[in-house]
PDB file of C-alpha atoms and ligand atoms in Angstrom:
ATOM      1  CA  MET A1413     -18.438  -9.375  41.841  1.00 61.00           C
ATOM      2  CA  GLY A1414     -18.039 -10.049  38.158  1.00 76.00           C
ATOM      3  CA  LYS A1415     -19.420  -7.736  35.565  1.00 93.00           C
ATOM      4  CA  ASP A1416     -21.422  -9.601  32.943  1.00 98.00           C
ATOM      5  CA  VAL A1417     -23.805  -9.320  29.965  1.00 98.00           C
ATOM      6  CA  ILE A1418     -27.173 -11.015  30.563  1.00 98.00           C
ATOM      7  CA  ILE A1419     -29.083 -11.865  27.302  1.00 98.00           C
ATOM      8  CA  ALA A1420     -32.922 -11.374  27.770  1.00 98.00           C
ATOM      9  CA  CYS A1421     -34.358 -14.489  26.037  1.00 97.00           C
ATOM     10  CA  ASP A1422     -37.689 -12.973  25.354  1.00 96.00           C
ATOM     11  CA  PHE A1423     -38.991 -15.973  23.340  1.00 95.00           C
ATOM     12  CA  ASP A1424     -42.516 -17.554  23.642  1.00 93.00           C
ATOM     13  CA  SER A1425     -41.382 -21.187  23.421  1.00 95.00           C
ATOM     14  CA  ALA A1426     -38.688 -23.619  24.409  1.00 97.00           C
ATOM     15  CA  GLU A1427     -38.056 -24.448  20.721  1.00 97.00           C
ATOM     16  CA  LYS A1428     -37.336 -20.845  19.782  1.00 97.00           C
ATOM     17  CA  THR A1429     -35.167 -20.395  22.884  1.00 97.00           C
ATOM     18  CA  PHE A1430     -33.041 -23.498  22.174  1.00 98.00           C
ATOM     19  CA  ALA A1431     -32.743 -22.613  18.400  1.00 97.00           C
ATOM     20  CA  PHE A1432     -31.267 -19.303  19.672  1.00 98.00           C
ATOM     21  CA  LEU A1433     -29.071 -20.794  22.320  1.00 98.00           C
ATOM     22  CA  ASP A1434     -27.607 -23.462  19.916  1.00 97.00           C
ATOM     23  CA  LYS A1435     -25.853 -20.792  18.134  1.00 98.00           C
ATOM     24  CA  PHE A1436     -23.614 -20.236  21.087  1.00 97.00           C
ATOM     25  CA  THR A1437     -21.075 -23.033  20.696  1.00 95.00           C
ATOM     26  CA  GLY A1438     -18.303 -21.299  22.654  1.00 93.00           C
ATOM     27  CA  ARG A1439     -18.845 -19.074  25.712  1.00 92.00           C
ATOM     28  CA  LYS A1440     -22.332 -19.936  27.267  1.00 97.00           C
ATOM     29  CA  PRO A1441     -23.889 -16.518  28.114  1.00 98.00           C
ATOM     30  CA  PHE A1442     -25.771 -15.624  31.276  1.00 98.00           C
ATOM     31  CA  VAL A1443     -29.481 -15.521  30.197  1.00 98.00           C
ATOM     32  CA  LYS A1444     -32.653 -13.885  31.521  1.00 98.00           C
ATOM     33  CA  ILE A1445     -35.781 -15.864  31.599  1.00 98.00           C
ATOM     34  CA  GLY A1446     -39.007 -13.848  31.966  1.00 97.00           C
ATOM     35  CA  MET A1447     -42.542 -14.532  32.837  1.00 96.00           C
ATOM     36  CA  GLU A1448     -43.772 -15.318  29.312  1.00 95.00           C
ATOM     37  CA  LEU A1449     -41.217 -18.121  28.718  1.00 96.00           C
ATOM     38  CA  TYR A1450     -41.485 -19.453  32.294  1.00 97.00           C
ATOM     39  CA  TYR A1451     -45.259 -19.547  32.240  1.00 96.00           C
ATOM     40  CA  ALA A1452     -45.321 -21.100  28.740  1.00 95.00           C
ATOM     41  CA  GLU A1453     -42.782 -23.825  29.540  1.00 96.00           C
ATOM     42  CA  GLY A1454     -42.658 -24.226  33.334  1.00 96.00           C
ATOM     43  CA  PRO A1455     -39.660 -25.186  35.488  1.00 97.00           C
ATOM     44  CA  SER A1456     -38.266 -27.567  32.924  1.00 97.00           C
ATOM     45  CA  ILE A1457     -37.096 -24.638  30.823  1.00 97.00           C
ATOM     46  CA  VAL A1458     -34.929 -23.490  33.741  1.00 97.00           C
ATOM     47  CA  LYS A1459     -33.494 -27.021  34.250  1.00 97.00           C
ATOM     48  CA  GLU A1460     -32.730 -27.541  30.634  1.00 97.00           C
ATOM     49  CA  ILE A1461     -30.928 -24.250  30.125  1.00 98.00           C
ATOM     50  CA  LYS A1462     -28.888 -24.813  33.310  1.00 97.00           C
ATOM     51  CA  LYS A1463     -27.929 -28.262  32.028  1.00 97.00           C
ATOM     52  CA  ARG A1464     -26.644 -26.529  28.858  1.00 97.00           C
ATOM     53  CA  GLY A1465     -24.192 -24.635  31.068  1.00 97.00           C
ATOM     54  CA  HIS A1466     -25.770 -21.166  31.227  1.00 98.00           C
ATOM     55  CA  LYS A1467     -26.210 -18.998  34.302  1.00 98.00           C
ATOM     56  CA  ILE A1468     -29.848 -17.901  34.753  1.00 98.00           C
ATOM     57  CA  PHE A1469     -31.549 -14.762  35.932  1.00 98.00           C
ATOM     58  CA  LEU A1470     -35.165 -15.782  36.593  1.00 98.00           C
ATOM     59  CA  ASP A1471     -37.141 -12.604  36.172  1.00 98.00           C
ATOM     60  CA  LEU A1472     -40.591 -13.276  37.837  1.00 98.00           C
ATOM     61  CA  LYS A1473     -40.776 -10.088  39.921  1.00 98.00           C
ATOM     62  CA  LEU A1474     -42.515 -11.672  43.052  1.00 98.00           C
ATOM     63  CA  HIS A1475     -44.774  -9.475  45.056  1.00 98.00           C
ATOM     64  CA  ASP A1476     -47.157 -11.156  47.759  1.00 98.00           C
ATOM     65  CA  ILE A1477     -47.463 -11.602  51.471  1.00 98.00           C
ATOM     66  CA  PRO A1478     -44.086 -12.431  53.082  1.00 98.00           C
ATOM     67  CA  ASN A1479     -45.051 -16.182  53.790  1.00 98.00           C
ATOM     68  CA  THR A1480     -45.989 -16.840  50.245  1.00 98.00           C
ATOM     69  CA  VAL A1481     -42.955 -15.151  48.777  1.00 98.00           C
ATOM     70  CA  LYS A1482     -40.662 -17.035  51.254  1.00 98.00           C
ATOM     71  CA  LYS A1483     -42.089 -20.423  50.151  1.00 98.00           C
ATOM     72  CA  SER A1484     -41.943 -19.504  46.421  1.00 98.00           C
ATOM     73  CA  MET A1485     -38.380 -18.301  46.689  1.00 98.00           C
ATOM     74  CA  ALA A1486     -37.529 -21.734  48.311  1.00 97.00           C
ATOM     75  CA  VAL A1487     -38.786 -23.465  45.171  1.00 96.00           C
ATOM     76  CA  LEU A1488     -36.840 -21.082  42.847  1.00 96.00           C
ATOM     77  CA  SER A1489     -33.646 -21.653  45.046  1.00 95.00           C
ATOM     78  CA  ARG A1490     -34.063 -25.455  44.406  1.00 95.00           C
ATOM     79  CA  LEU A1491     -34.248 -24.798  40.736  1.00 95.00           C
ATOM     80  CA  ASP A1492     -30.684 -23.494  41.084  1.00 92.00           C
ATOM     81  CA  VAL A1493     -31.160 -20.246  39.415  1.00 97.00           C
ATOM     82  CA  ASP A1494     -28.230 -17.826  39.818  1.00 97.00           C
ATOM     83  CA  MET A1495     -30.262 -14.602  40.090  1.00 98.00           C
ATOM     84  CA  THR A1496     -33.961 -13.701  40.720  1.00 98.00           C
ATOM     85  CA  ASN A1497     -36.018 -10.788  41.689  1.00 98.00           C
ATOM     86  CA  LEU A1498     -38.987  -9.247  43.493  1.00 98.00           C
ATOM     87  CA  HIS A1499     -40.810  -5.901  43.841  1.00 98.00           C
ATOM     88  CA  ALA A1500     -39.439  -3.661  46.571  1.00 98.00           C
ATOM     89  CA  ALA A1501     -42.892  -2.330  46.950  1.00 97.00           C
ATOM     90  CA  GLY A1502     -43.763  -5.619  48.845  1.00 98.00           C
ATOM     91  CA  THR A1503     -41.979  -4.111  51.909  1.00 98.00           C
ATOM     92  CA  LYS A1504     -38.791  -4.790  53.813  1.00 98.00           C
ATOM     93  CA  ARG A1505     -40.461  -7.624  55.613  1.00 98.00           C
ATOM     94  CA  MET A1506     -41.414  -9.304  52.410  1.00 98.00           C
ATOM     95  CA  MET A1507     -37.883  -8.911  51.101  1.00 98.00           C
ATOM     96  CA  GLN A1508     -36.300 -10.329  54.365  1.00 98.00           C
ATOM     97  CA  ALA A1509     -38.762 -13.278  54.033  1.00 98.00           C
ATOM     98  CA  ALA A1510     -37.649 -13.818  50.460  1.00 98.00           C
ATOM     99  CA  ILE A1511     -34.004 -14.075  51.473  1.00 98.00           C
ATOM    100  CA  GLU A1512     -34.988 -16.632  54.237  1.00 98.00           C
ATOM    101  CA  GLY A1513     -36.751 -18.699  51.625  1.00 98.00           C
ATOM    102  CA  LEU A1514     -33.892 -18.417  49.052  1.00 98.00           C
ATOM    103  CA  THR A1515     -31.132 -19.442  51.547  1.00 98.00           C
ATOM    104  CA  ARG A1516     -30.071 -23.049  51.110  1.00 95.00           C
ATOM    105  CA  GLU A1517     -29.060 -25.300  54.092  1.00 94.00           C
ATOM    106  CA  ASP A1518     -25.328 -24.587  53.243  1.00 95.00           C
ATOM    107  CA  GLY A1519     -25.943 -20.842  53.579  1.00 95.00           C
ATOM    108  CA  THR A1520     -25.595 -20.120  49.852  1.00 96.00           C
ATOM    109  CA  ARG A1521     -28.303 -18.519  47.741  1.00 97.00           C
ATOM    110  CA  PRO A1522     -29.065 -17.034  44.369  1.00 98.00           C
ATOM    111  CA  MET A1523     -28.551 -13.264  44.086  1.00 98.00           C
ATOM    112  CA  LEU A1524     -31.703 -11.417  44.858  1.00 98.00           C
ATOM    113  CA  ILE A1525     -32.422  -8.115  43.125  1.00 98.00           C
ATOM    114  CA  ALA A1526     -35.248  -5.687  43.692  1.00 98.00           C
ATOM    115  CA  VAL A1527     -37.474  -3.853  41.080  1.00 97.00           C
ATOM    116  CA  THR A1528     -37.939  -0.325  42.423  1.00 94.00           C
ATOM    117  CA  GLN A1529     -40.491   1.466  40.308  1.00 89.00           C
ATOM    118  CA  LEU A1530     -41.086  -0.122  36.824  1.00 89.00           C
ATOM    119  CA  THR A1531     -39.883   2.156  34.013  1.00 84.00           C
ATOM    120  CA  SER A1532     -43.453   1.929  32.692  1.00 86.00           C
ATOM    121  CA  THR A1533     -44.587   3.856  35.687  1.00 88.00           C
ATOM    122  CA  ASP A1534     -43.927   7.602  35.459  1.00 90.00           C
ATOM    123  CA  GLU A1535     -44.229  10.281  38.191  1.00 92.00           C
ATOM    124  CA  GLU A1536     -47.760  11.316  37.017  1.00 93.00           C
ATOM    125  CA  THR A1537     -49.072   7.655  37.089  1.00 92.00           C
ATOM    126  CA  MET A1538     -47.432   7.093  40.429  1.00 93.00           C
ATOM    127  CA  LYS A1539     -49.365  10.198  41.715  1.00 95.00           C
ATOM    128  CA  THR A1540     -52.712   9.500  40.184  1.00 96.00           C
ATOM    129  CA  ASP A1541     -52.826   5.660  40.267  1.00 95.00           C
ATOM    130  CA  LEU A1542     -50.722   4.861  43.356  1.00 95.00           C
ATOM    131  CA  LEU A1543     -51.235   8.111  45.373  1.00 97.00           C
ATOM    132  CA  ILE A1544     -47.543   8.397  45.855  1.00 96.00           C
ATOM    133  CA  ASN A1545     -46.711  12.108  45.886  1.00 96.00           C
ATOM    134  CA  GLU A1546     -42.970  12.068  46.260  1.00 96.00           C
ATOM    135  CA  PRO A1547     -40.671  12.690  43.239  1.00 95.00           C
ATOM    136  CA  ILE A1548     -40.028   9.443  41.383  1.00 92.00           C
ATOM    137  CA  ASP A1549     -36.227   9.649  41.833  1.00 92.00           C
ATOM    138  CA  LYS A1550     -36.704   9.868  45.589  1.00 95.00           C
ATOM    139  CA  VAL A1551     -39.047   6.892  45.607  1.00 95.00           C
ATOM    140  CA  VAL A1552     -36.581   4.849  43.453  1.00 94.00           C
ATOM    141  CA  MET A1553     -33.666   5.627  45.908  1.00 96.00           C
ATOM    142  CA  HIS A1554     -35.794   4.964  48.952  1.00 97.00           C
ATOM    143  CA  TYR A1555     -36.863   1.593  47.565  1.00 97.00           C
ATOM    144  CA  ALA A1556     -33.249   0.730  46.685  1.00 98.00           C
ATOM    145  CA  HIS A1557     -32.238   1.648  50.194  1.00 98.00           C
ATOM    146  CA  ASN A1558     -34.988  -0.515  51.685  1.00 98.00           C
ATOM    147  CA  ALA A1559     -33.757  -3.406  49.508  1.00 98.00           C
ATOM    148  CA  MET A1560     -30.248  -2.904  50.751  1.00 98.00           C
ATOM    149  CA  GLU A1561     -31.329  -2.731  54.443  1.00 98.00           C
ATOM    150  CA  ALA A1562     -33.363  -5.938  53.819  1.00 98.00           C
ATOM    151  CA  GLY A1563     -30.120  -7.636  52.797  1.00 98.00           C
ATOM    152  CA  LEU A1564     -30.723  -7.871  49.030  1.00 98.00           C
ATOM    153  CA  ASP A1565     -27.807  -7.767  46.613  1.00 98.00           C
ATOM    154  CA  GLY A1566     -28.948  -5.018  44.345  1.00 98.00           C
ATOM    155  CA  VAL A1567     -31.694  -3.421  42.076  1.00 98.00           C
ATOM    156  CA  VAL A1568     -32.681  -3.409  38.500  1.00 96.00           C
ATOM    157  CA  CYS A1569     -32.456   0.161  37.289  1.00 92.00           C
ATOM    158  CA  SER A1570     -31.830   2.377  34.224  1.00 86.00           C
ATOM    159  CA  PRO A1571     -28.076   2.704  33.459  1.00 85.00           C
ATOM    160  CA  LEU A1572     -28.657   6.411  34.082  1.00 86.00           C
ATOM    161  CA  GLU A1573     -29.566   5.669  37.666  1.00 89.00           C
ATOM    162  CA  ALA A1574     -26.664   3.151  38.389  1.00 92.00           C
ATOM    163  CA  GLY A1575     -24.256   5.887  39.571  1.00 92.00           C
ATOM    164  CA  LYS A1576     -26.726   7.316  41.972  1.00 94.00           C
ATOM    165  CA  VAL A1577     -27.802   3.826  43.413  1.00 96.00           C
ATOM    166  CA  HIS A1578     -24.124   3.233  44.076  1.00 95.00           C
ATOM    167  CA  ASP A1579     -23.648   6.617  45.735  1.00 95.00           C
ATOM    168  CA  THR A1580     -26.748   5.848  48.011  1.00 95.00           C
ATOM    169  CA  CYS A1581     -26.257   2.100  48.619  1.00 97.00           C
ATOM    170  CA  GLY A1582     -22.559   1.588  48.244  1.00 95.00           C
ATOM    171  CA  LYS A1583     -20.272   0.246  45.518  1.00 94.00           C
ATOM    172  CA  ASN A1584     -20.978  -3.458  46.300  1.00 95.00           C
ATOM    173  CA  PHE A1585     -24.753  -2.995  45.870  1.00 97.00           C
ATOM    174  CA  VAL A1586     -25.355  -4.452  42.448  1.00 97.00           C
ATOM    175  CA  THR A1587     -27.001  -2.588  39.556  1.00 97.00           C
ATOM    176  CA  VAL A1588     -28.611  -4.739  36.743  1.00 97.00           C
ATOM    177  CA  THR A1589     -29.452  -2.345  33.928  1.00 95.00           C
ATOM    178  CA  PRO A1590     -31.667  -2.898  30.806  1.00 95.00           C
ATOM    179  CA  GLY A1591     -32.029  -0.219  28.134  1.00 91.00           C
ATOM    180  CA  VAL A1592     -28.730  -0.916  26.381  1.00 93.00           C
ATOM    181  CA  ARG A1593     -28.127  -0.209  22.735  1.00 94.00           C
ATOM    182  CA  PHE A1594     -25.228  -0.164  20.363  1.00 95.00           C
ATOM    183  CA  ALA A1595     -24.157   3.353  19.267  1.00 93.00           C
ATOM    184  CA  ASP A1596     -25.146   2.400  15.648  1.00 92.00           C
ATOM    185  CA  GLY A1597     -28.181   0.290  16.509  1.00 90.00           C
ATOM    186  CA  ASP A1598     -31.926   0.704  16.709  1.00 86.00           C
ATOM    187  CA  ILE A1599     -33.363   2.131  19.890  1.00 84.00           C
ATOM    188  CA  GLY A1600     -36.823   0.387  19.334  1.00 83.00           C
ATOM    189  CA  ASP A1601     -39.271   1.176  22.162  1.00 81.00           C
ATOM    190  CA  GLN A1602     -36.692   1.994  24.723  1.00 79.00           C
ATOM    191  CA  LYS A1603     -36.588   5.675  25.726  1.00 79.00           C
ATOM    192  CA  ARG A1604     -33.442   6.264  27.687  1.00 79.00           C
ATOM    193  CA  VAL A1605     -30.580   4.126  26.397  1.00 87.00           C
ATOM    194  CA  MET A1606     -26.843   3.701  26.824  1.00 93.00           C
ATOM    195  CA  THR A1607     -24.194   1.845  25.046  1.00 95.00           C
ATOM    196  CA  PRO A1608     -22.481  -1.101  26.830  1.00 97.00           C
ATOM    197  CA  ALA A1609     -19.343   1.044  27.027  1.00 96.00           C
ATOM    198  CA  GLU A1610     -21.259   3.902  28.607  1.00 95.00           C
ATOM    199  CA  ALA A1611     -22.986   1.521  31.042  1.00 95.00           C
ATOM    200  CA  LYS A1612     -19.569   0.223  32.056  1.00 94.00           C
ATOM    201  CA  LYS A1613     -18.224   3.811  32.586  1.00 93.00           C
ATOM    202  CA  ILE A1614     -21.219   4.752  34.722  1.00 91.00           C
ATOM    203  CA  GLY A1615     -20.737   1.588  36.947  1.00 91.00           C
ATOM    204  CA  SER A1616     -23.406  -0.891  35.890  1.00 95.00           C
ATOM    205  CA  ASP A1617     -22.558  -4.296  37.181  1.00 96.00           C
ATOM    206  CA  TYR A1618     -24.791  -6.304  34.743  1.00 98.00           C
ATOM    207  CA  ILE A1619     -26.373  -5.127  31.568  1.00 97.00           C
ATOM    208  CA  VAL A1620     -29.460  -6.948  30.272  1.00 97.00           C
ATOM    209  CA  VAL A1621     -29.550  -6.940  26.504  1.00 97.00           C
ATOM    210  CA  GLY A1622     -32.405  -8.323  24.395  1.00 97.00           C
ATOM    211  CA  ARG A1623     -33.146  -7.340  20.872  1.00 96.00           C
ATOM    212  CA  PRO A1624     -29.653  -5.942  20.047  1.00 97.00           C
ATOM    213  CA  ILE A1625     -28.538  -9.572  20.377  1.00 98.00           C
ATOM    214  CA  THR A1626     -31.677 -11.593  19.763  1.00 97.00           C
ATOM    215  CA  ALA A1627     -32.660  -9.815  16.570  1.00 96.00           C
ATOM    216  CA  ALA A1628     -29.112  -9.382  15.249  1.00 96.00           C
ATOM    217  CA  GLU A1629     -28.144 -11.085  12.035  1.00 96.00           C
ATOM    218  CA  ASP A1630     -25.257 -12.590  13.864  1.00 97.00           C
ATOM    219  CA  PRO A1631     -26.315 -12.911  17.520  1.00 98.00           C
ATOM    220  CA  VAL A1632     -23.066 -14.414  18.706  1.00 98.00           C
ATOM    221  CA  ALA A1633     -21.004 -11.539  17.195  1.00 97.00           C
ATOM    222  CA  ALA A1634     -23.477  -9.009  18.728  1.00 98.00           C
ATOM    223  CA  TYR A1635     -23.052 -10.774  22.097  1.00 98.00           C
ATOM    224  CA  GLU A1636     -19.159 -10.808  21.800  1.00 97.00           C
ATOM    225  CA  ARG A1637     -19.348  -7.087  20.921  1.00 97.00           C
ATOM    226  CA  CYS A1638     -21.331  -6.369  24.037  1.00 97.00           C
ATOM    227  CA  VAL A1639     -18.800  -8.335  26.097  1.00 97.00           C
ATOM    228  CA  ALA A1640     -15.860  -6.576  24.520  1.00 97.00           C
ATOM    229  CA  GLU A1641     -17.490  -3.216  25.222  1.00 97.00           C
ATOM    230  CA  PHE A1642     -18.810  -3.918  28.694  1.00 97.00           C
ATOM    231  CA  VAL A1643     -16.573  -6.519  30.334  1.00 95.00           C
ATOM    232  CA  ASP A1644     -13.215  -6.893  28.719  1.00 86.00           C
TER     233      ASP A1644
HETATM  234  O1  LIG B 223     -34.897  -6.025  23.867  1.00 73.25           O
HETATM  235  P1  LIG B 223     -34.456  -5.108  24.934  1.00 73.25           P
HETATM  236  O2  LIG B 223     -32.915  -5.014  25.056  1.00 73.25           O
HETATM  237  O3  LIG B 223     -35.141  -3.871  25.068  1.00 73.25           O
HETATM  238  O4  LIG B 223     -34.807  -5.961  26.230  1.00 73.25           O
HETATM  239  C1  LIG B 223     -34.633  -5.519  27.540  1.00 73.25           C
HETATM  240  C2  LIG B 223     -35.122  -6.601  28.581  1.00 73.25           C
HETATM  241  O5  LIG B 223     -35.076  -5.944  29.812  1.00 73.25           O
HETATM  242  C3  LIG B 223     -36.587  -7.059  28.343  1.00 73.25           C
HETATM  243  O6  LIG B 223     -36.691  -8.360  28.792  1.00 73.25           O
HETATM  244  C4  LIG B 223     -37.374  -6.044  29.256  1.00 73.25           C
HETATM  245  O7  LIG B 223     -38.570  -6.630  29.644  1.00 73.25           O
HETATM  246  C5  LIG B 223     -36.383  -5.855  30.391  1.00 73.25           C
HETATM  247  N1  LIG B 223     -36.671  -4.666  31.204  1.00 73.25           N
HETATM  248  C6  LIG B 223     -36.543  -3.304  30.539  1.00 73.25           C
HETATM  249  N2  LIG B 223     -36.794  -2.275  31.376  1.00 73.25           N
HETATM  250  C7  LIG B 223     -36.959  -2.333  32.655  1.00 73.25           C
HETATM  251  C8  LIG B 223     -37.022  -3.601  33.260  1.00 73.25           C
HETATM  252  C9  LIG B 223     -36.822  -4.621  32.448  1.00 73.25           C
HETATM  253  O8  LIG B 223     -36.345  -3.185  29.481  1.00 73.25           O
HETATM  254  N3  LIG B 223     -37.136  -1.368  33.408  1.00 73.25           N
END
């Protein structure tokens, strides 16, 4: 599987997104579309970006009863996205249903990635709000293992967890890691960060990079720097 840099297109309108993507006249980056942009613009934003030649990670984090997730995944599959995701907390049965929904008649399907525990949830909140009393690392690895058993392709995780996920679930189980910053860049609101080069060393398969590229003076140069550090 190919290592790649995915740009988090965290814009609130199609106009801003296209103004940003128009800068990329050469190589067309893999982009992540999240809930804000998708709910603002609907499926047309996905079709339009696909038409421009980008791969798309549609980050909608589905979590519902298996039947609903299966049918919704069938819709996302028809949108021809390249990667999408769900919450592993929805159970193995929900994840298996998701794969059934995603799989096209010819047997192909987009990559399906699980969210384990959101990084906004810490061990304390997990205990008090969710009544989960196990250590958070154990929960994350257990959810990753469930995702693997359900047939998913990988998980979203911190680059710091990527090595352990590969140890637990195998080298071919994909790790998609946000929280990436250049060594000389702003950390912003991210707490635990790694440079693209460090993420490569630890074995991340895809890095998701937002503001270090979207807020850069020269986004194309920042993207090419990420690719040079992580992929090349
Ligand atoms: O701008 P920045 O590089 O921090 O963007 C990272 C992207 O990855 C954002 O779209 C953010 O929502 C997403 N993300 C994250 N941490 C997670 C899961 C997703 O930063 N644990």
